[in-house]
mmCIF file of C-alpha atoms in Angstrom:
data_model
loop_
_atom_site.group_PDB
_atom_site.id
_atom_site.type_symbol
_atom_site.label_atom_id
_atom_site.label_comp_id
_atom_site.label_asym_id
_atom_site.label_seq_id
_atom_site.Cartn_x
_atom_site.Cartn_y
_atom_site.Cartn_z
ATOM 1 C CA MET A 1 94.181 77.243 77.248
ATOM 2 C CA SER A 2 95.036 74.702 74.581
ATOM 3 C CA ASN A 3 93.948 71.860 76.896
ATOM 4 C CA LEU A 4 90.547 73.455 77.513
ATOM 5 C CA ALA A 5 90.072 74.134 73.820
ATOM 6 C CA ALA A 6 90.930 70.523 72.981
ATOM 7 C CA ALA A 7 88.262 69.407 75.440
ATOM 8 C CA GLY A 8 85.708 71.745 73.873
ATOM 9 C CA GLU A 9 85.518 73.912 76.996
ATOM 10 C CA GLU A 10 85.713 77.668 77.474
ATOM 11 C CA PRO A 11 87.135 79.502 80.476
ATOM 12 C CA GLU A 12 85.286 82.258 82.290
ATOM 13 C CA ILE A 13 88.390 84.406 81.946
ATOM 14 C CA LEU A 14 91.789 84.290 80.308
ATOM 15 C CA PHE A 15 94.373 85.246 82.910
ATOM 16 C CA TRP A 16 97.070 87.210 81.098
ATOM 17 C CA VAL A 17 100.181 86.592 83.215
ATOM 18 C CA GLY A 18 102.476 89.134 81.565
ATOM 19 C CA CYS A 19 106.256 89.114 81.278
ATOM 20 C CA ALA A 20 106.867 90.179 84.880
ATOM 21 C CA GLY A 21 104.329 87.713 86.245
ATOM 22 C CA ALA A 22 106.032 84.911 84.349
ATOM 23 C CA PHE A 23 109.719 85.774 84.671
ATOM 24 C CA ASP A 24 110.327 88.196 87.544
ATOM 25 C CA ASP A 25 110.941 86.188 90.715
ATOM 26 C CA ARG A 26 109.250 88.742 92.964
ATOM 27 C CA TYR A 27 106.162 89.154 90.792
ATOM 28 C CA LYS A 28 105.771 85.413 90.330
ATOM 29 C CA ARG A 29 104.480 85.503 93.912
ATOM 30 C CA VAL A 30 101.721 87.862 92.791
ATOM 31 C CA THR A 31 100.812 85.496 89.960
ATOM 32 C CA ARG A 32 100.569 82.610 92.415
ATOM 33 C CA ALA A 33 98.539 84.678 94.867
ATOM 34 C CA PHE A 34 96.001 85.722 92.243
ATOM 35 C CA VAL A 35 95.681 82.181 90.887
ATOM 36 C CA GLN A 36 95.130 80.857 94.421
ATOM 37 C CA ILE A 37 92.303 83.368 94.833
ATOM 38 C CA LEU A 38 90.750 82.308 91.515
ATOM 39 C CA GLU A 39 90.897 78.654 92.506
ATOM 40 C CA HIS A 40 89.629 79.386 96.008
ATOM 41 C CA VAL A 41 86.460 81.056 94.709
ATOM 42 C CA GLY A 42 85.974 78.644 91.812
ATOM 43 C CA VAL A 43 86.611 80.909 88.837
ATOM 44 C CA LYS A 44 87.214 78.851 85.709
ATOM 45 C CA TYR A 45 90.291 80.402 84.170
ATOM 46 C CA ALA A 46 92.945 79.589 81.603
ATOM 47 C CA VAL A 47 96.428 80.823 80.741
ATOM 48 C CA LEU A 48 98.161 80.764 77.378
ATOM 49 C CA GLY A 49 101.415 79.394 78.756
ATOM 50 C CA MET A 50 104.097 79.281 76.081
ATOM 51 C CA GLU A 51 101.679 80.875 73.595
ATOM 52 C CA GLU A 52 101.678 84.129 75.568
ATOM 53 C CA THR A 53 104.151 86.721 74.313
ATOM 54 C CA CYS A 54 104.817 90.337 75.287
ATOM 55 C CA THR A 55 101.949 92.718 74.572
ATOM 56 C CA GLY A 56 104.376 95.091 72.869
ATOM 57 C CA ASP A 57 103.969 97.855 75.439
ATOM 58 C CA PRO A 58 107.710 98.398 76.052
ATOM 59 C CA ALA A 59 108.397 98.495 72.302
ATOM 60 C CA LYS A 60 105.659 101.054 71.725
ATOM 61 C CA ARG A 61 106.738 103.277 74.618
ATOM 62 C CA ALA A 62 110.307 103.152 73.338
ATOM 63 C CA GLY A 63 109.127 104.300 69.903
ATOM 64 C CA ASN A 64 109.341 101.014 67.974
ATOM 65 C CA GLU A 65 105.853 100.971 66.470
ATOM 66 C CA PHE A 66 106.771 98.268 63.949
ATOM 67 C CA LEU A 67 107.804 95.809 66.667
ATOM 68 C CA PHE A 68 104.737 96.699 68.725
ATOM 69 C CA GLN A 69 102.386 95.892 65.862
ATOM 70 C CA MET A 70 104.160 92.605 65.176
ATOM 71 C CA GLN A 71 103.802 91.550 68.819
ATOM 72 C CA ALA A 72 100.240 92.778 69.076
ATOM 73 C CA MET A 73 99.101 90.995 65.922
ATOM 74 C CA GLN A 74 100.640 87.746 67.118
ATOM 75 C CA ASN A 75 98.635 87.979 70.353
ATOM 76 C CA ILE A 76 95.446 89.022 68.580
ATOM 77 C CA THR A 77 95.763 86.014 66.261
ATOM 78 C CA THR A 78 96.095 83.759 69.320
ATOM 79 C CA PHE A 79 93.092 85.373 71.028
ATOM 80 C CA GLU A 80 90.943 85.032 67.934
ATOM 81 C CA GLY A 81 91.994 81.432 67.450
ATOM 82 C CA TYR A 82 90.688 80.546 70.903
ATOM 83 C CA GLY A 83 87.665 82.835 70.774
ATOM 84 C CA ILE A 84 88.863 84.829 73.779
ATOM 85 C CA LYS A 85 86.377 87.421 75.007
ATOM 86 C CA LYS A 86 87.374 88.322 78.576
ATOM 87 C CA ILE A 87 90.932 88.961 79.758
ATOM 88 C CA VAL A 88 92.125 89.669 83.314
ATOM 89 C CA THR A 89 95.673 90.796 84.078
ATOM 90 C CA ALA A 90 97.634 91.995 87.109
ATOM 91 C CA CYS A 91 99.788 94.326 84.982
ATOM 92 C CA PRO A 92 98.427 97.834 84.258
ATOM 93 C CA HIS A 93 100.762 98.125 81.254
ATOM 94 C CA CYS A 94 99.358 94.949 79.688
ATOM 95 C CA PHE A 95 95.859 96.054 80.694
ATOM 96 C CA ASN A 96 96.212 99.466 79.057
ATOM 97 C CA THR A 97 97.774 98.096 75.877
ATOM 98 C CA ILE A 98 95.275 95.289 75.239
ATOM 99 C CA LYS A 99 92.280 97.413 76.260
ATOM 100 C CA ASN A 100 93.115 100.677 74.524
ATOM 101 C CA GLU A 101 95.577 99.927 71.724
ATOM 102 C CA TYR A 102 94.682 96.481 70.406
ATOM 103 C CA PRO A 103 91.238 97.636 69.096
ATOM 104 C CA ALA A 104 92.965 99.738 66.418
ATOM 105 C CA LEU A 105 94.502 96.493 65.145
ATOM 106 C CA GLY A 106 91.242 94.547 65.283
ATOM 107 C CA GLY A 107 91.540 93.123 68.778
ATOM 108 C CA ASN A 108 88.414 93.948 70.789
ATOM 109 C CA TYR A 109 88.049 92.289 74.189
ATOM 110 C CA GLU A 110 86.705 92.903 77.654
ATOM 111 C CA VAL A 111 89.881 93.634 79.591
ATOM 112 C CA ILE A 112 89.858 93.860 83.394
ATOM 113 C CA HIS A 113 92.656 94.719 85.788
ATOM 114 C CA HIS A 114 92.964 92.323 88.699
ATOM 115 C CA SER A 115 92.107 95.075 91.205
ATOM 116 C CA THR A 116 88.710 95.545 89.544
ATOM 117 C CA PHE A 117 88.192 91.783 89.308
ATOM 118 C CA LEU A 118 89.011 91.358 92.994
ATOM 119 C CA GLN A 119 86.599 94.189 93.797
ATOM 120 C CA GLN A 120 83.880 92.342 91.858
ATOM 121 C CA LEU A 121 84.561 89.112 93.754
ATOM 122 C CA ILE A 122 84.348 91.000 97.054
ATOM 123 C CA ASN A 123 81.107 92.736 96.049
ATOM 124 C CA GLU A 124 79.638 89.348 95.130
ATOM 125 C CA GLY A 125 80.574 87.981 98.549
ATOM 126 C CA ARG A 126 82.965 85.409 97.102
ATOM 127 C CA VAL A 127 85.990 86.966 98.806
ATOM 128 C CA GLY A 128 85.854 88.505 102.252
ATOM 129 C CA MET A 129 87.875 88.431 105.435
ATOM 130 C CA SER A 130 86.098 87.982 108.722
ATOM 131 C CA GLY A 131 87.326 90.803 110.927
ATOM 132 C CA GLY A 132 89.835 91.985 108.335
ATOM 133 C CA GLY A 133 92.280 89.103 108.561
ATOM 134 C CA GLU A 134 95.846 89.384 109.802
ATOM 135 C CA PHE A 135 96.287 92.901 108.419
ATOM 136 C CA LYS A 136 93.614 94.365 110.680
ATOM 137 C CA GLY A 137 94.863 97.654 112.090
ATOM 138 C CA GLN A 138 98.141 97.614 110.165
ATOM 139 C CA ARG A 139 99.219 100.870 108.536
ATOM 140 C CA ILE A 140 98.997 100.685 104.724
ATOM 141 C CA THR A 141 99.453 103.314 102.028
ATOM 142 C CA PHE A 142 98.573 102.673 98.394
ATOM 143 C CA HIS A 143 100.698 103.819 95.464
ATOM 144 C CA ASP A 144 98.683 104.553 92.298
ATOM 145 C CA SER A 145 99.990 103.065 89.077
ATOM 146 C CA CYS A 146 99.970 105.667 86.289
ATOM 147 C CA TYR A 147 98.617 103.230 83.690
ATOM 148 C CA LEU A 148 95.831 102.155 86.024
ATOM 149 C CA GLY A 149 94.989 105.579 87.431
ATOM 150 C CA ARG A 150 95.627 108.510 85.169
ATOM 151 C CA SER A 151 95.483 106.444 81.963
ATOM 152 C CA ASN A 152 92.319 104.502 82.809
ATOM 153 C CA ASN A 153 90.747 106.374 85.730
ATOM 154 C CA ILE A 154 90.772 103.357 88.061
ATOM 155 C CA TYR A 155 91.361 104.697 91.548
ATOM 156 C CA GLU A 156 88.692 103.246 93.822
ATOM 157 C CA ALA A 157 88.872 99.532 92.975
ATOM 158 C CA PRO A 158 92.247 98.867 94.636
ATOM 159 C CA ARG A 159 91.256 101.001 97.617
ATOM 160 C CA ASP A 160 87.971 99.118 97.984
ATOM 161 C CA VAL A 161 89.936 95.870 97.964
ATOM 162 C CA LEU A 162 92.286 97.151 100.664
ATOM 163 C CA ALA A 163 89.324 98.378 102.718
ATOM 164 C CA THR A 164 88.252 94.762 103.288
ATOM 165 C CA LEU A 165 91.445 94.232 105.292
ATOM 166 C CA ASP A 166 90.158 96.631 107.977
ATOM 167 C CA ALA A 167 93.629 98.146 108.060
ATOM 168 C CA ASP A 168 94.686 101.697 108.860
ATOM 169 C CA LEU A 169 94.721 103.077 105.302
ATOM 170 C CA VAL A 170 96.593 106.351 104.901
ATOM 171 C CA GLU A 171 96.768 108.366 101.676
ATOM 172 C CA MET A 172 99.897 109.986 100.364
ATOM 173 C CA LYS A 173 99.572 113.691 99.600
ATOM 174 C CA ARG A 174 100.236 112.959 95.945
ATOM 175 C CA SER A 175 97.618 110.328 95.204
ATOM 176 C CA LYS A 176 94.961 109.387 92.651
ATOM 177 C CA ALA A 177 94.940 111.888 89.756
ATOM 178 C CA ASN A 178 97.781 113.813 91.418
ATOM 179 C CA GLY A 179 99.853 110.717 92.143
ATOM 180 C CA LEU A 180 103.576 110.604 91.463
ATOM 181 C CA CYS A 181 104.961 108.056 88.999
ATOM 182 C CA CYS A 182 107.218 105.317 90.383
ATOM 183 C CA GLY A 183 109.692 106.200 87.655
ATOM 184 C CA ALA A 184 109.348 103.098 85.459
ATOM 185 C CA GLY A 185 106.582 104.105 83.031
ATOM 186 C CA GLY A 186 107.080 104.987 79.378
ATOM 187 C CA ALA A 187 109.775 102.303 78.921
ATOM 188 C CA GLN A 188 111.886 103.933 81.656
ATOM 189 C CA MET A 189 111.990 100.523 83.322
ATOM 190 C CA TRP A 190 114.522 99.389 80.740
ATOM 191 C CA LYS A 191 117.074 102.159 81.013
ATOM 192 C CA GLU A 192 119.133 104.007 83.573
ATOM 193 C CA PRO A 193 117.676 107.312 84.804
ATOM 194 C CA GLU A 194 118.907 110.606 83.420
ATOM 195 C CA PRO A 195 121.297 112.553 85.649
ATOM 196 C CA GLY A 196 119.478 114.632 88.245
ATOM 197 C CA LYS A 197 119.231 115.470 91.923
ATOM 198 C CA LYS A 198 117.210 112.393 92.891
ATOM 199 C CA ASP A 199 115.690 109.300 91.281
ATOM 200 C CA ILE A 200 111.897 109.396 90.963
ATOM 201 C CA ASN A 201 111.396 106.130 92.833
ATOM 202 C CA VAL A 202 113.395 107.432 95.789
ATOM 203 C CA GLU A 203 111.260 110.580 95.923
ATOM 204 C CA ARG A 204 108.083 108.514 95.808
ATOM 205 C CA THR A 205 109.340 106.069 98.431
ATOM 206 C CA GLU A 206 110.295 108.926 100.737
ATOM 207 C CA GLU A 207 106.727 110.198 100.487
ATOM 208 C CA ALA A 208 105.311 106.743 101.204
ATOM 209 C CA LEU A 209 107.584 106.236 104.200
ATOM 210 C CA ALA A 210 106.860 109.686 105.620
ATOM 211 C CA THR A 211 103.136 108.982 105.208
ATOM 212 C CA LEU A 212 103.413 105.668 107.040
ATOM 213 C CA ASP A 213 105.546 107.302 109.747
ATOM 214 C CA GLY A 214 103.178 110.253 110.107
ATOM 215 C CA ASN A 215 106.237 112.464 109.622
ATOM 216 C CA ALA A 216 104.829 115.865 108.670
ATOM 217 C CA ALA A 217 108.285 117.466 108.598
ATOM 218 C CA ALA A 218 109.553 114.952 106.057
ATOM 219 C CA LEU A 219 106.445 115.385 103.914
ATOM 220 C CA ALA A 220 106.865 119.155 103.935
ATOM 221 C CA ASN A 221 110.476 118.679 102.861
ATOM 222 C CA LEU A 222 109.495 116.790 99.699
ATOM 223 C CA ASN A 223 109.480 119.590 97.156
ATOM 224 C CA GLY A 224 110.136 117.489 94.082
ATOM 225 C CA VAL A 225 113.158 116.024 92.357
ATOM 226 C CA GLU A 226 113.989 119.310 90.637
ATOM 227 C CA SER A 227 113.891 121.334 93.845
ATOM 228 C CA GLY A 228 117.011 122.648 95.500
ATOM 229 C CA ASN A 229 115.762 120.977 98.691
ATOM 230 C CA ALA A 230 115.538 117.566 97.048
ATOM 231 C CA GLY A 231 117.410 115.088 99.173
ATOM 232 C CA ALA A 232 117.703 117.409 102.172
ATOM 233 C CA THR A 233 117.636 115.537 105.471
ATOM 234 C CA PRO A 234 114.544 116.125 107.640
ATOM 235 C CA GLY A 235 114.580 116.089 111.424
ATOM 236 C CA PRO A 236 114.879 112.929 113.538
ATOM 237 C CA ARG A 237 112.493 110.292 112.256
ATOM 238 C CA GLN A 238 110.353 107.800 114.094
ATOM 239 C CA ASP A 239 110.192 104.766 111.858
ATOM 240 C CA GLN A 240 106.882 102.942 111.917
ATOM 241 C CA ARG A 241 106.110 99.491 110.611
ATOM 242 C CA GLY A 242 103.871 99.527 107.577
ATOM 243 C CA ILE A 243 103.029 98.308 104.096
ATOM 244 C CA ILE A 244 103.239 100.001 100.727
ATOM 245 C CA ALA A 245 100.535 98.420 98.563
ATOM 246 C CA VAL A 246 100.883 98.384 94.789
ATOM 247 C CA SER A 247 99.021 96.924 91.825
ATOM 248 C CA CYS A 248 101.726 96.901 89.148
ATOM 249 C CA PRO A 249 104.931 94.880 88.631
ATOM 250 C CA PHE A 250 106.930 97.962 87.640
ATOM 251 C CA CYS A 251 105.749 99.833 90.728
ATOM 252 C CA MET A 252 106.604 96.772 92.819
ATOM 253 C CA THR A 253 110.206 96.838 91.599
ATOM 254 C CA MET A 254 110.674 100.592 91.913
ATOM 255 C CA MET A 255 109.090 100.944 95.340
ATOM 256 C CA SER A 256 110.966 97.902 96.658
ATOM 257 C CA ASP A 257 114.227 99.397 95.421
ATOM 258 C CA GLY A 258 113.284 102.663 97.078
ATOM 259 C CA VAL A 259 112.677 100.968 100.421
ATOM 260 C CA LYS A 260 116.084 99.287 100.116
ATOM 261 C CA ASN A 261 117.659 102.638 99.260
ATOM 262 C CA LYS A 262 116.240 104.140 102.465
ATOM 263 C CA ASP A 263 117.313 101.095 104.527
ATOM 264 C CA ARG A 264 113.751 100.392 105.710
ATOM 265 C CA GLU A 265 113.368 96.750 104.683
ATOM 266 C CA SER A 266 113.082 95.646 108.302
ATOM 267 C CA SER A 267 110.041 97.823 108.972
ATOM 268 C CA VAL A 268 108.293 98.398 105.638
ATOM 269 C CA GLN A 269 107.223 95.805 103.088
ATOM 270 C CA VAL A 270 105.890 96.216 99.560
ATOM 271 C CA PHE A 271 102.999 93.955 98.557
ATOM 272 C CA ASP A 272 100.616 93.672 95.650
ATOM 273 C CA ILE A 273 96.960 93.855 96.652
ATOM 274 C CA ALA A 274 96.424 90.264 95.487
ATOM 275 C CA GLU A 275 99.102 89.068 97.904
ATOM 276 C CA LEU A 276 97.416 90.888 100.782
ATOM 277 C CA ILE A 277 94.032 89.353 99.978
ATOM 278 C CA ALA A 278 95.458 85.852 99.495
ATOM 279 C CA THR A 279 97.347 86.041 102.771
ATOM 280 C CA ALA A 280 94.340 87.418 104.656
ATOM 281 C CA GLU A 281 92.243 84.575 103.235
ATOM 282 C CA GLY A 282 94.795 82.073 104.524
ATOM 283 C CA LEU A 283 95.785 80.886 101.047
ATOM 284 C CA ASN A 284 99.511 80.992 101.840
ATOM 285 C CA ALA A 285 100.512 82.842 98.670
#
């Protein structure tokens, strides 16, 4: 961003990378995939680089309002210094914080989640796979991020993006407004889970796997982590190959860990929607 500003130029969007997109090895692949899409379609974008700091979301969720405001004001000062107006991010936590909580501190911007931005590019005809790309016919289920869905009512954009793949999209029983959290929201990402019968991410992964497998018996057995049946073993399973699609770095981590926990890494993969689009477009994300 500093290089563009020095040249007297303005980007169409500021791509907010986020902590996970910058430091988490797995989510760095999502960052690269989204950037490859932006460059492929000719979107003029900028990143803050070393000037980008945490939005303050984890601090706020953990109850440290003072630290949150310090982090937020630092970012707002940077935004104002560059005259930033439009921000796109692949992290629903960053999206929710900048969009809904920065205005109270004087930071007012157009903030777009990357699923909505990808949907816009598809609607404009700038992104589109002929025949659905390499994911045509593959079985995919989408896990709703709480901060994208219930907090901001964005349910259709990621599904519209996935629809361009011409895949076999299957919905989990608990989806959209009734979706089940991955277990990492509200600063839970940074602590060990409380003692209980089953971790939330395992419960959610079991539902995703049973949905991909078409295993009605396993789905019926999922009565919640507080149920006496939680963790009970269903009948013989027929593992199917499939993809769990996500749109959040926290969900990516939790669902990937869940797949590992169920020993299904050989048949089920977890991808962000940007990775699916980049791969289908042949961008080798």
